[in-house]
Tab-separated table of C-alpha atoms in Angstrom:
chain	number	residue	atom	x	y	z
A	1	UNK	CA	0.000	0.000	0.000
A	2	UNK	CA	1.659	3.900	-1.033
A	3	UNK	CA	1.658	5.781	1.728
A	4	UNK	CA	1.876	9.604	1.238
A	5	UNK	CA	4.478	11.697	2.702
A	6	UNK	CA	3.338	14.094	5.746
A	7	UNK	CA	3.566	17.306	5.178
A	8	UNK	CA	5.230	19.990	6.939
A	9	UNK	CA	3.766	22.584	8.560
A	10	UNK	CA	4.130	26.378	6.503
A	11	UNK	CA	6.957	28.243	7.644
A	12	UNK	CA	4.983	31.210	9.115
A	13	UNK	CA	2.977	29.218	10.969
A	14	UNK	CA	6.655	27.257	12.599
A	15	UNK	CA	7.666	30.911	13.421
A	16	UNK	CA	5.239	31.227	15.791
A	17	UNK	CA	6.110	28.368	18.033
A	18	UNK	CA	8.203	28.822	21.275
A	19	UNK	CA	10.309	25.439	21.472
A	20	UNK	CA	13.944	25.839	20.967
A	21	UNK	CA	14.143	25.273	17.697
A	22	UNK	CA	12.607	28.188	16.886
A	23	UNK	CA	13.574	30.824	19.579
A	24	UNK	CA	17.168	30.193	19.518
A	25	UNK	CA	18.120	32.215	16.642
A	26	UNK	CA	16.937	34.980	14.815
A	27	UNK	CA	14.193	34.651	11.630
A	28	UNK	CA	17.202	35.113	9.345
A	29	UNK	CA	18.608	31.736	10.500
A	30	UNK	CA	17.002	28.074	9.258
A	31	UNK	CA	16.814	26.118	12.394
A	32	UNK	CA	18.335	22.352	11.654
A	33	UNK	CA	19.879	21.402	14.592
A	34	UNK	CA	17.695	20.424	17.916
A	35	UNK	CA	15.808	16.924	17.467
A	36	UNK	CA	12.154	18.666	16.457
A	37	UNK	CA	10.200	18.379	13.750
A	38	UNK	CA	8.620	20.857	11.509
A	39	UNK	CA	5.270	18.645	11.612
A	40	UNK	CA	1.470	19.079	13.032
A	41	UNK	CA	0.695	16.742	15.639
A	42	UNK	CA	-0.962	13.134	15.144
A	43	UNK	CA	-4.468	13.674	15.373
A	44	UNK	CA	-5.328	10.896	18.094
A	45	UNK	CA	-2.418	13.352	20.560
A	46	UNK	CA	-4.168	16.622	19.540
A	47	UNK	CA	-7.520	15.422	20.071
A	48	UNK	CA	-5.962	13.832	23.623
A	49	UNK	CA	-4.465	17.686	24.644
A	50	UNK	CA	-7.286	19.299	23.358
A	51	UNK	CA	-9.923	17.492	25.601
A	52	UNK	CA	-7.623	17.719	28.209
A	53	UNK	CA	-7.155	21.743	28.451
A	54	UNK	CA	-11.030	21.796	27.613
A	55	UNK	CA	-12.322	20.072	30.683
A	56	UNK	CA	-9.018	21.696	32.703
A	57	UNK	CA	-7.293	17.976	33.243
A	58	UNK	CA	-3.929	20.025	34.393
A	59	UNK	CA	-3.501	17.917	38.031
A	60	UNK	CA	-0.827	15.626	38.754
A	61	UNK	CA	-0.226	12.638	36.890
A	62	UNK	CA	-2.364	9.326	38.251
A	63	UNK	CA	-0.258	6.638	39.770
A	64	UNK	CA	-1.081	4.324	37.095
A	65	UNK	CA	-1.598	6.212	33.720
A	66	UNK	CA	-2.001	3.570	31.541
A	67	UNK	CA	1.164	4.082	29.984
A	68	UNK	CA	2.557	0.414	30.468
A	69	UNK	CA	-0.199	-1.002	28.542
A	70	UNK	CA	-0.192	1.605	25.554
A	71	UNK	CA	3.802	1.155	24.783
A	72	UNK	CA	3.103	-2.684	25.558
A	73	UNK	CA	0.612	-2.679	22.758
A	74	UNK	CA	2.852	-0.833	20.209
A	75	UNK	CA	5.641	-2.676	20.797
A	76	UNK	CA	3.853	-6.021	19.783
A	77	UNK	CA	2.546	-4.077	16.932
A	78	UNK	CA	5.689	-2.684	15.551
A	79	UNK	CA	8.026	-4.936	16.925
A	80	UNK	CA	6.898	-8.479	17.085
A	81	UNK	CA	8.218	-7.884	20.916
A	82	UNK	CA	6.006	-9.112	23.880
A	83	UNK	CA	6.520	-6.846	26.943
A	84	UNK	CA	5.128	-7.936	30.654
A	85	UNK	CA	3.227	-4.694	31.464
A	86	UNK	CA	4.153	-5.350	35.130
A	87	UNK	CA	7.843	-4.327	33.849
A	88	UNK	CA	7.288	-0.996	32.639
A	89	UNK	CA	7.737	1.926	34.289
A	90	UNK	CA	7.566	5.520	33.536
A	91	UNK	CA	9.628	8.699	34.211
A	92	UNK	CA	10.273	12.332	32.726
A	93	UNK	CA	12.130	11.523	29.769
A	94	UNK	CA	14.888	9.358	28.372
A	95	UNK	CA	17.879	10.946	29.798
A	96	UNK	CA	16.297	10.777	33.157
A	97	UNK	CA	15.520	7.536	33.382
A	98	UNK	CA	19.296	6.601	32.118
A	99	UNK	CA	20.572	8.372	34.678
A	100	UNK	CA	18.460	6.697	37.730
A	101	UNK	CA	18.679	2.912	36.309
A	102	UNK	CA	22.670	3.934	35.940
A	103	UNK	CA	22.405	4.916	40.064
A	104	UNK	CA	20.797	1.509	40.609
A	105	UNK	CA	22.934	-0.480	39.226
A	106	UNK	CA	26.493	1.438	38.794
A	107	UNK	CA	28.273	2.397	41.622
A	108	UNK	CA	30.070	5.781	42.249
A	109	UNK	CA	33.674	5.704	40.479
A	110	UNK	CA	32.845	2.864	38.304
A	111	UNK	CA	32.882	3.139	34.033
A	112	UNK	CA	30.183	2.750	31.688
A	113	UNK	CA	31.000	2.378	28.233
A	114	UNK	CA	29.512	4.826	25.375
A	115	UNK	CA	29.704	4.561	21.820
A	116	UNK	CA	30.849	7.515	20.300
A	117	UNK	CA	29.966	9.739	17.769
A	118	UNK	CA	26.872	9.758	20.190
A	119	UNK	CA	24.498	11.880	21.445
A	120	UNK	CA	26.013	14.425	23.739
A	121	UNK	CA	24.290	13.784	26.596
A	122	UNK	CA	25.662	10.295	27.030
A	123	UNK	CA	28.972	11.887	28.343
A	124	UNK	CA	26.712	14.197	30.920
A	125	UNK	CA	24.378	11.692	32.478
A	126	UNK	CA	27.168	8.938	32.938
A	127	UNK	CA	28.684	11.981	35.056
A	128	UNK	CA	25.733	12.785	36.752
A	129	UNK	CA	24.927	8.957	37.797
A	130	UNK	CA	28.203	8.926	39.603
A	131	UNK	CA	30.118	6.956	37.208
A	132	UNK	CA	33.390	7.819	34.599
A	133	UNK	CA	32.732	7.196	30.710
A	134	UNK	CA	35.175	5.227	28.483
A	135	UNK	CA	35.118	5.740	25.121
A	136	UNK	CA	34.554	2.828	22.740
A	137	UNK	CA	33.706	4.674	19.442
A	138	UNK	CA	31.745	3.068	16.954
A	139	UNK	CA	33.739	1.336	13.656
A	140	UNK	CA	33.389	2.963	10.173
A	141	UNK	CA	34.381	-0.104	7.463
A	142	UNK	CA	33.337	2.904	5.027
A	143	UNK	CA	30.003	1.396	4.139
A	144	UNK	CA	28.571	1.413	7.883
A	145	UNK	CA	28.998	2.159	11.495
A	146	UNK	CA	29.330	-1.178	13.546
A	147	UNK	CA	29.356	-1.465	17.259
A	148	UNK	CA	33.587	-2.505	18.366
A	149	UNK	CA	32.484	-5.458	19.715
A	150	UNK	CA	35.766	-6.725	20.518
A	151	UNK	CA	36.924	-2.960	21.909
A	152	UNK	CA	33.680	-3.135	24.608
A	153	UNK	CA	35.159	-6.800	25.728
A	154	UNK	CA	38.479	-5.235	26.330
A	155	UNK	CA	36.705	-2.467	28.498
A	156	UNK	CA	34.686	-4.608	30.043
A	157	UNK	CA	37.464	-7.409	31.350
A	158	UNK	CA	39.127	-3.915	32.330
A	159	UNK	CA	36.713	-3.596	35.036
A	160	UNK	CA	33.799	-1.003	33.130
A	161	UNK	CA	30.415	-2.098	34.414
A	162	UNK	CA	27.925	-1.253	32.359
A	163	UNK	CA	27.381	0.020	28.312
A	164	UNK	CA	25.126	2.750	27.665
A	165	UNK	CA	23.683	1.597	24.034
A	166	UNK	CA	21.934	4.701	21.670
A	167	UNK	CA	20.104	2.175	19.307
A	168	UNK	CA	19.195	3.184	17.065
A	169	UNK	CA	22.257	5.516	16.959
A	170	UNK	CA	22.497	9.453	17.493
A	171	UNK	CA	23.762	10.961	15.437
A	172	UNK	CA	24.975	8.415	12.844
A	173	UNK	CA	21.092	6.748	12.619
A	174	UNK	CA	22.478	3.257	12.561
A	175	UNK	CA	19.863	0.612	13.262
A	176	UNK	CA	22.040	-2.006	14.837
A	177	UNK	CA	21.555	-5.649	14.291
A	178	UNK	CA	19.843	-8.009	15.772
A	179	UNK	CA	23.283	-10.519	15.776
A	180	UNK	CA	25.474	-7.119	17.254
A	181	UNK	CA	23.034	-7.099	20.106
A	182	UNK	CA	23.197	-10.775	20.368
A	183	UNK	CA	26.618	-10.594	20.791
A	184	UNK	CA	26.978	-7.449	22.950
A	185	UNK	CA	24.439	-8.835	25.492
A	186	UNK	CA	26.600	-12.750	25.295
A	187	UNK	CA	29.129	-10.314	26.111
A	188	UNK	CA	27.937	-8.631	29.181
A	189	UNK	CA	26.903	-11.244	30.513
A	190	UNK	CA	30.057	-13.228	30.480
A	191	UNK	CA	31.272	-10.158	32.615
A	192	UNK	CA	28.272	-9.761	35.013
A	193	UNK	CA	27.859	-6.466	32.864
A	194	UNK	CA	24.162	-3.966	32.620
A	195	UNK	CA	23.621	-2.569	29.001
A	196	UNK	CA	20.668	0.667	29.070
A	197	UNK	CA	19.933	0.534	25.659
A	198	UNK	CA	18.442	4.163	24.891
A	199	UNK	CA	16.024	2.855	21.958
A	200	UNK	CA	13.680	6.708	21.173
A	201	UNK	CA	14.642	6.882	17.366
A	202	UNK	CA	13.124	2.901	17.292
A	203	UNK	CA	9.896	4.358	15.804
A	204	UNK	CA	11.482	6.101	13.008
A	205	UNK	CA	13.719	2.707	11.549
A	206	UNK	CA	13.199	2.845	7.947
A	207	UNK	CA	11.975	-0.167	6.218
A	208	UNK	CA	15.010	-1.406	4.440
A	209	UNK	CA	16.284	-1.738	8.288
A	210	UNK	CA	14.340	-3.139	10.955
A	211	UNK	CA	14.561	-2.118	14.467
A	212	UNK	CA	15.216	-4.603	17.001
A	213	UNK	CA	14.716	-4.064	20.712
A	214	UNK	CA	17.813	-4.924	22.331
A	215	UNK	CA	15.813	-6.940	25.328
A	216	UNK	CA	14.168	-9.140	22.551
A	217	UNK	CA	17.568	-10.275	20.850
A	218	UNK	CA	18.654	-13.139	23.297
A	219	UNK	CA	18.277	-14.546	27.195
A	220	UNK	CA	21.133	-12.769	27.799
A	221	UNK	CA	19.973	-9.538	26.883
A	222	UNK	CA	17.000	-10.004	29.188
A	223	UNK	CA	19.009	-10.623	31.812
A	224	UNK	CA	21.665	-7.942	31.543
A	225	UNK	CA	19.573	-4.999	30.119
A	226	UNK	CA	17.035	-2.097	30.204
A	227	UNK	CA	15.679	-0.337	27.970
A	228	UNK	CA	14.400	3.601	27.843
A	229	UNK	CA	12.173	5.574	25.340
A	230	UNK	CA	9.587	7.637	24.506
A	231	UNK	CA	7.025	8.317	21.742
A	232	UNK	CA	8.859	12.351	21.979
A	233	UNK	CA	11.221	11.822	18.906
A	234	UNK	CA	8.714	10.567	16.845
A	235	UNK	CA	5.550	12.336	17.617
A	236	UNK	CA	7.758	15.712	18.582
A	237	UNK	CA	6.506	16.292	22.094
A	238	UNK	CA	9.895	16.163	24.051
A	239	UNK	CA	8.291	19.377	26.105
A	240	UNK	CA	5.564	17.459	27.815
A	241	UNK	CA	7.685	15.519	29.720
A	242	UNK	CA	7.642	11.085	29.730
A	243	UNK	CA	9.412	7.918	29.002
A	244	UNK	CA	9.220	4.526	29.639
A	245	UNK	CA	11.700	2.348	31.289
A	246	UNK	CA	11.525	-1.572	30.576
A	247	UNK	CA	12.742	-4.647	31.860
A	248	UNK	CA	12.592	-8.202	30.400
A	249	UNK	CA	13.391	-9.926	33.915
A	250	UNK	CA	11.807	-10.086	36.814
A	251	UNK	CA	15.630	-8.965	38.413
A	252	UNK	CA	16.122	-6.542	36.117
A	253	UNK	CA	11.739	-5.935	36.939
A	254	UNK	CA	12.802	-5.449	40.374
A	255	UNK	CA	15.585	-2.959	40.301
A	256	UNK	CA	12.888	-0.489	38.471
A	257	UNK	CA	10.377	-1.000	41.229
A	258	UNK	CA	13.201	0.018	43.584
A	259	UNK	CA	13.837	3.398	42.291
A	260	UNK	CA	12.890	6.431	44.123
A	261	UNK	CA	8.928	7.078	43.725
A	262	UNK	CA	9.763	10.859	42.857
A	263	UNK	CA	11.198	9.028	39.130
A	264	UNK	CA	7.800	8.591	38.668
A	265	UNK	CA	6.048	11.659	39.465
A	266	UNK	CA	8.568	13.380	37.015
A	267	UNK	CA	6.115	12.149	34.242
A	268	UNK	CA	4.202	15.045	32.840
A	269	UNK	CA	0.312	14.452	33.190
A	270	UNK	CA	0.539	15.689	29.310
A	271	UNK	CA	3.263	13.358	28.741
A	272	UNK	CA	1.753	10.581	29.133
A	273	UNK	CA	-1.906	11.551	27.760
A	274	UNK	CA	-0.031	12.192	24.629
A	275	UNK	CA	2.585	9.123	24.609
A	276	UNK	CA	-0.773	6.941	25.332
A	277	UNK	CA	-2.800	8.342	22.574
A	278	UNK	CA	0.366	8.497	20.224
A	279	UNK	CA	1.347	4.782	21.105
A	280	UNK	CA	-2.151	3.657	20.512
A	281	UNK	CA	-2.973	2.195	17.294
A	282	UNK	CA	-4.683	5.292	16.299
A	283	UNK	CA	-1.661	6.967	15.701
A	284	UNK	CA	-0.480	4.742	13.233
A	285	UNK	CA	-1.036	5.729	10.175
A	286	UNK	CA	0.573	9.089	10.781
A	287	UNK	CA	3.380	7.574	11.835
A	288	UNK	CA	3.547	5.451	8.554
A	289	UNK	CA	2.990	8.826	6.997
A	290	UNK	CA	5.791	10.299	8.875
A	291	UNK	CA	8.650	7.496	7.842
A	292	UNK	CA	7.153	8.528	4.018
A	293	UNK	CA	8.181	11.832	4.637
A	294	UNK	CA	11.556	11.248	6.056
A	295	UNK	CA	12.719	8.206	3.622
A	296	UNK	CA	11.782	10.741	0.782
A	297	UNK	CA	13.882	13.866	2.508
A	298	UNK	CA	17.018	11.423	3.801
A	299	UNK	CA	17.117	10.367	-0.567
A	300	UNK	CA	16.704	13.872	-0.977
A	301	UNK	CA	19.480	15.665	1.201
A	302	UNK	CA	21.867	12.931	-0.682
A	303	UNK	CA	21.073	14.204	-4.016
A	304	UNK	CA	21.461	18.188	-2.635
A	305	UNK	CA	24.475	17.515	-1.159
A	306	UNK	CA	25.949	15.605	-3.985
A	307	UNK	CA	24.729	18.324	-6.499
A	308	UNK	CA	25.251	21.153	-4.414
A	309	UNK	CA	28.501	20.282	-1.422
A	310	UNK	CA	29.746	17.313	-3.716
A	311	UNK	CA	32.677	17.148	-1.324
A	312	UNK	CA	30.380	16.268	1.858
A	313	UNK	CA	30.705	12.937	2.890
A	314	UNK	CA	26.969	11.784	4.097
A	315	UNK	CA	25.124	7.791	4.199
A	316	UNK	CA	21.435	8.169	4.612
A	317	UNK	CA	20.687	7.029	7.784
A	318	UNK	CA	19.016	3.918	8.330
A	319	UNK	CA	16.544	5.505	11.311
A	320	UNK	CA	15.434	8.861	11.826
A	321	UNK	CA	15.505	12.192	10.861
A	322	UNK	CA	19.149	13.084	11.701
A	323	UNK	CA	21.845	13.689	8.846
A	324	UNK	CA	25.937	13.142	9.996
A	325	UNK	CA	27.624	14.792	7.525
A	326	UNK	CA	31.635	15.056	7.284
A	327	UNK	CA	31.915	18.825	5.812
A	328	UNK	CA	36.116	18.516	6.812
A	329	UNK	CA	37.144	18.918	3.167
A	330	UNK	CA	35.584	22.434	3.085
A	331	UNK	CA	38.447	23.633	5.648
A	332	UNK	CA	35.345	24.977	8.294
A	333	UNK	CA	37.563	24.081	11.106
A	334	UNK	CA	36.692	21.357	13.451
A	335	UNK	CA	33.413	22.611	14.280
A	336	UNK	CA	32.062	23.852	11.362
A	337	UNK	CA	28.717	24.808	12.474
A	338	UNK	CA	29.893	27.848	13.751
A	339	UNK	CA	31.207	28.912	10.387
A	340	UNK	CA	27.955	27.629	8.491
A	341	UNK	CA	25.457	29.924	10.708
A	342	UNK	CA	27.735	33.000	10.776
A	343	UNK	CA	28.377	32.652	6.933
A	344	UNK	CA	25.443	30.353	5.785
A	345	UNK	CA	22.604	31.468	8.314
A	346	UNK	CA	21.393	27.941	8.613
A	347	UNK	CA	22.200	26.633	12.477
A	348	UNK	CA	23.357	23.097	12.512
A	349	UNK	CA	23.924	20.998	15.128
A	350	UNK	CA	28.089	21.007	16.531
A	351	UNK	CA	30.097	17.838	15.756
A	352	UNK	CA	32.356	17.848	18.191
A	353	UNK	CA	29.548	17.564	20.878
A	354	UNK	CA	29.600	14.101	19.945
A	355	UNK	CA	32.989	13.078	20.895
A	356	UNK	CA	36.432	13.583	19.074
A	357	UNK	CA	34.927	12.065	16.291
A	358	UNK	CA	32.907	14.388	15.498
A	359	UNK	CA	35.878	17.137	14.379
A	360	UNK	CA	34.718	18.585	11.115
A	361	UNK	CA	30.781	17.187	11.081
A	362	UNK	CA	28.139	18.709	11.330
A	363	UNK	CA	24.390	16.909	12.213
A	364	UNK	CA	21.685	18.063	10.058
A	365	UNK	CA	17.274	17.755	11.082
A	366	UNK	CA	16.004	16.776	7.990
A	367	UNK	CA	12.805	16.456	9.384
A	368	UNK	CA	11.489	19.232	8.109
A	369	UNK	CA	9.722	20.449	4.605
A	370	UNK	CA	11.625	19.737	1.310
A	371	UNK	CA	11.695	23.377	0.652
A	372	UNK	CA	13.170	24.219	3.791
A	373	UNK	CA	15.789	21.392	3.176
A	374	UNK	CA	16.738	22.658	-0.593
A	375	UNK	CA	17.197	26.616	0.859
A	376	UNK	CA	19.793	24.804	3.508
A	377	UNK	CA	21.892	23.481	1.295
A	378	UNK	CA	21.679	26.128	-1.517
A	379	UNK	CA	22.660	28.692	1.220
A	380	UNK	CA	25.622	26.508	2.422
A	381	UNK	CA	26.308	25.617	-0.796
A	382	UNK	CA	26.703	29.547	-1.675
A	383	UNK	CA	29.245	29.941	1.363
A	384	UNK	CA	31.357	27.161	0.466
A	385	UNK	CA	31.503	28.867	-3.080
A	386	UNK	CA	32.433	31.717	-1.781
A	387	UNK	CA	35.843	30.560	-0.831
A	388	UNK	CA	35.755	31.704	2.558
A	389	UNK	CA	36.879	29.059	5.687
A	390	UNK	CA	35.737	30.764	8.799
């Protein structure tokens, strides 16, 4: 069945909203580097909000908000994956929830391995549980980005204690495979290791690469893992405030039940109306509609870029709506979105955010209109030609 690509909403109407995005720069500047998107809401989440501020439903959010059951329901849906409702909790957002299943499980001093390039608050929240990050960056064989299994062995004999997994990956949008998730959780287990496998770009995989949920790859990754994520990066409501954190054990079941209630009451009452009504199958088809859009705007960007910045180096990303494009050969220093909004006027997300790596990238939000997307590049396109580096 031909689904049709979502449209974006019209510029003038994005100019009025107050997120980020849109209030960080000035109206001269395109906005491309924050995780939103330009889109309206699914209609099952703005019906949800707009009952809600109707009948004045602004109190705290219910002990038991149903939230368990929706993701449990989308998950089988999407995902083939059967979650025990009875091990899924909720909190204020991914990040949060890393950081208190990190407290329950890591202890202060000890390492937890990230994956860099990788979203930039990885290196933050590994702080802020308590614990030290080591750096196993991700492998480029110059057709993909692979997880260095043997390099997260090495760190884990070493004494690290735990692997904080972005899967699907920030920013590269790798949709790791079911047998690298097989293997890292064989591996963690062999050294009495946790993974937290942050999995909020799973809704966006693209069809040509499935997502798999690393507690559904093995025993082992029942037993050593948790996972954490939210409808927010797909549906765009990362202001409203909740996640869900899931366990496949009842061990793993346990140490969730454990955490401090206040984890819990972090959940915004709007969060979870609108992660409920966006999980539910009622939400679907937009979603469908939503992939449309992006598959059509990732094929896109690679045909600007090649037409327009020909010396870019970029791989559509198999997930998402997140471009990681080497820009190094242009001589924009290593972070060259500083250069691109001063010269370009088109605000880009800073590579080096994302680890040493990330020297001379730049990550791009293609989730956004196709016009918007062409004036990017044409404008960056026109700075590169005009010879200048800084």
């Amino acid at each position: 069945m031909t689904v049709t690509p979502l449209d974006a909403l019209p510029l003038e109407v994005l100019r009025r909203r107050s997120s980020t995005k849109w209030r960080s720069y000035g109206p001269d500047v395109i906005p491309m580097f924050v995780a939103e998107t330009d889109f309206p809401l699914a209609p099952a989440i703005t019906d949800a909000l707009r009952e809600a501020v109707e009948i004045g439903d602004t109190g705290y959010t219910p002990p038991r908000p149903e939230i368990g059951s929706a993701f449990v329901s989308f998950a089988h849906r999407h995902w083939g994956w059967r979650v025990d409702p009875a091990r899924v909790r909720w909190t204020g957002d991914v990040m949060m929830g890393v950081v208190e299943i990190l407290r329950a499980t890591v202890a202060p001093g000890e390492r937890v391995v990230i994956t860099p390039p990788v979203y930039p608050p990885f290196f933050d929240t590994v702080r802020e549980a308590g614990a030290v990050v080591e750096e196993v960056p991700l492998v480029d064989d110059g057709s993909g980005w692979f997880l260095d299994l043997p390099g997260i062995d090495a760190a884990l004999s070493g004494g690290a204690r735990a692997v904080l997994l972005c899967n699907p990956h920030n920013p590269t949008g790798t949709v790791h495979s079911r047998e690298q998730l097989a293997q890292l959780a064989t591996i963690a287990a062999r050294h009495g290791a946790v993974v937290v496998s942050d999995e909020i770009h799973g809704p966006l995989a693209h069809a040509d690469h499935p997502f798999t949920p690393f507690l559904s790859v093995s025993d082992d990754a029942a037993d050593v893992g948790f996972a954490v994520t939210s409808a927010s990066k797909a549906y765009n409501l990362a202001g409203l405030k909740c996640a869900v954190m899931v366990a496949a054990s009842e061990a793993n079941a346990a140490v969730l039940r454990q955490l401090p209630w206040e984890v819990e009451w972090r959940t915004g009452l709007f969060g979870a109306l609108s992660n409920i009504a966006a999980f539910s199958g009622d939400s679907d088809a937009w979603l469908a509609s939503l992939r449309a859009r992006l598959d059509v705007n990732r094929t896109l960007l690679a045909e600007l870029l090649a037409q327009h910045l020909p010396l870019a180096r970029y791989r559509p990303p198999q997930a998402g709506f997140l471009a990681w494009i080497d820009v190094s050969a242009y001589k924009w220093g290593d972070d060259p979105a500083v250069a691109v909004r001063r010269n370009a006027r088109v605000a880009l997300h800073h590579g080096p955010y994302f680890g040493p790596q990330g020297r001379g990238h730049v990550r791009m939000n293609f989730g956004c209109g196709p016009d918007i997307l062409r004036e990017a590049v044409e404008r960056i396109a026109a700075f590169a030609r005009s010879g200048s580096r800084l």
